Amino acid sequence: MTDSPRRSIVKALTWQAMGLLVMTAISWLVTGSVSAGGAIAVLGAATGLVTYVLHERFWARIGWGRVSE
């Protein structure tokens, strides 16, 4: 069973939203600047979103390790 492209995108969006909040907080603590922390987090989220979707679609094509229910 494979995920649809839409499901992969929704999973990526929810994951990245959570990561965006965490990365903003961490970057803010490290830099002392909310705007710098936010910029770092947004760049990380955009990169992570694209790579996550590509990773999910790649693994959707591989049958290794799947079991039938």
mmCIF file of C-alpha atoms in Angstrom:
data_model
loop_
_atom_site.group_PDB
_atom_site.id
_atom_site.type_symbol
_atom_site.label_atom_id
_atom_site.label_comp_id
_atom_site.label_asym_id
_atom_site.label_seq_id
_atom_site.Cartn_x
_atom_site.Cartn_y
_atom_site.Cartn_z
ATOM 1 C CA MET A 1 0.000 0.000 0.000
ATOM 2 C CA THR A 2 1.412 3.427 -0.907
ATOM 3 C CA ASP A 3 0.566 6.944 0.146
ATOM 4 C CA SER A 4 -1.025 9.232 -2.423
ATOM 5 C CA PRO A 5 0.958 12.312 -3.418
ATOM 6 C CA ARG A 6 -1.625 14.454 -1.572
ATOM 7 C CA ARG A 7 -1.136 12.457 1.633
ATOM 8 C CA SER A 8 2.639 12.817 1.365
ATOM 9 C CA ILE A 9 2.260 16.586 0.970
ATOM 10 C CA VAL A 10 -0.125 16.915 3.940
ATOM 11 C CA LYS A 11 2.206 14.835 6.105
ATOM 12 C CA ALA A 12 5.110 17.036 5.039
ATOM 13 C CA LEU A 13 3.183 20.232 5.826
ATOM 14 C CA THR A 14 2.166 19.155 9.323
ATOM 15 C CA TRP A 15 5.685 17.918 10.073
ATOM 16 C CA GLN A 16 7.210 21.159 8.832
ATOM 17 C CA ALA A 17 4.774 23.326 10.810
ATOM 18 C CA MET A 18 5.856 21.579 13.971
ATOM 19 C CA GLY A 19 9.505 21.829 12.987
ATOM 20 C CA LEU A 20 9.115 25.515 12.133
ATOM 21 C CA LEU A 21 7.972 26.302 15.660
ATOM 22 C CA VAL A 22 10.755 24.312 17.266
ATOM 23 C CA MET A 23 13.462 25.691 14.961
ATOM 24 C CA THR A 24 12.272 29.270 15.504
ATOM 25 C CA ALA A 25 12.547 28.815 19.268
ATOM 26 C CA ILE A 26 15.991 27.202 19.057
ATOM 27 C CA SER A 27 17.307 29.789 16.589
ATOM 28 C CA TRP A 28 15.922 32.617 18.715
ATOM 29 C CA LEU A 29 17.706 31.237 21.767
ATOM 30 C CA VAL A 30 20.987 30.912 19.854
ATOM 31 C CA THR A 31 20.883 34.252 17.995
ATOM 32 C CA GLY A 32 18.889 36.348 20.469
ATOM 33 C CA SER A 33 16.854 37.675 17.543
ATOM 34 C CA VAL A 34 13.302 36.627 16.751
ATOM 35 C CA SER A 35 13.592 37.825 13.134
ATOM 36 C CA ALA A 36 16.874 35.963 12.547
ATOM 37 C CA GLY A 37 15.440 32.894 14.269
ATOM 38 C CA GLY A 38 12.338 33.071 12.091
ATOM 39 C CA ALA A 39 14.374 33.483 8.904
ATOM 40 C CA ILE A 40 16.545 30.490 9.760
ATOM 41 C CA ALA A 41 13.444 28.442 10.572
ATOM 42 C CA VAL A 42 11.641 29.391 7.338
ATOM 43 C CA LEU A 43 14.662 28.481 5.200
ATOM 44 C CA GLY A 44 15.002 25.201 7.060
ATOM 45 C CA ALA A 45 11.279 24.450 6.708
ATOM 46 C CA ALA A 46 11.250 25.158 2.959
ATOM 47 C CA THR A 47 14.276 22.948 2.395
ATOM 48 C CA GLY A 48 12.887 20.248 4.673
ATOM 49 C CA LEU A 49 9.482 20.273 2.953
ATOM 50 C CA VAL A 50 10.947 19.658 -0.475
ATOM 51 C CA THR A 51 13.391 17.001 0.656
ATOM 52 C CA TYR A 52 10.749 15.215 2.763
ATOM 53 C CA VAL A 53 8.279 14.974 -0.130
ATOM 54 C CA LEU A 54 11.008 13.713 -2.461
ATOM 55 C CA HIS A 55 12.120 11.193 0.163
ATOM 56 C CA GLU A 56 8.545 9.947 0.725
ATOM 57 C CA ARG A 57 7.857 9.581 -3.009
ATOM 58 C CA PHE A 58 11.144 7.726 -3.499
ATOM 59 C CA TRP A 59 10.334 5.263 -0.702
ATOM 60 C CA ALA A 60 6.759 4.839 -1.982
ATOM 61 C CA ARG A 61 8.262 3.112 -5.035
ATOM 62 C CA ILE A 62 10.271 0.615 -2.997
ATOM 63 C CA GLY A 63 8.521 -2.555 -1.873
ATOM 64 C CA TRP A 64 11.253 -3.688 0.515
ATOM 65 C CA GLY A 65 10.078 -4.131 4.103
ATOM 66 C CA ARG A 66 6.360 -3.880 3.398
ATOM 67 C CA VAL A 67 4.012 -6.525 4.696
ATOM 68 C CA SER A 68 0.475 -7.308 3.600
ATOM 69 C CA GLU A 69 -2.241 -6.884 6.163
#
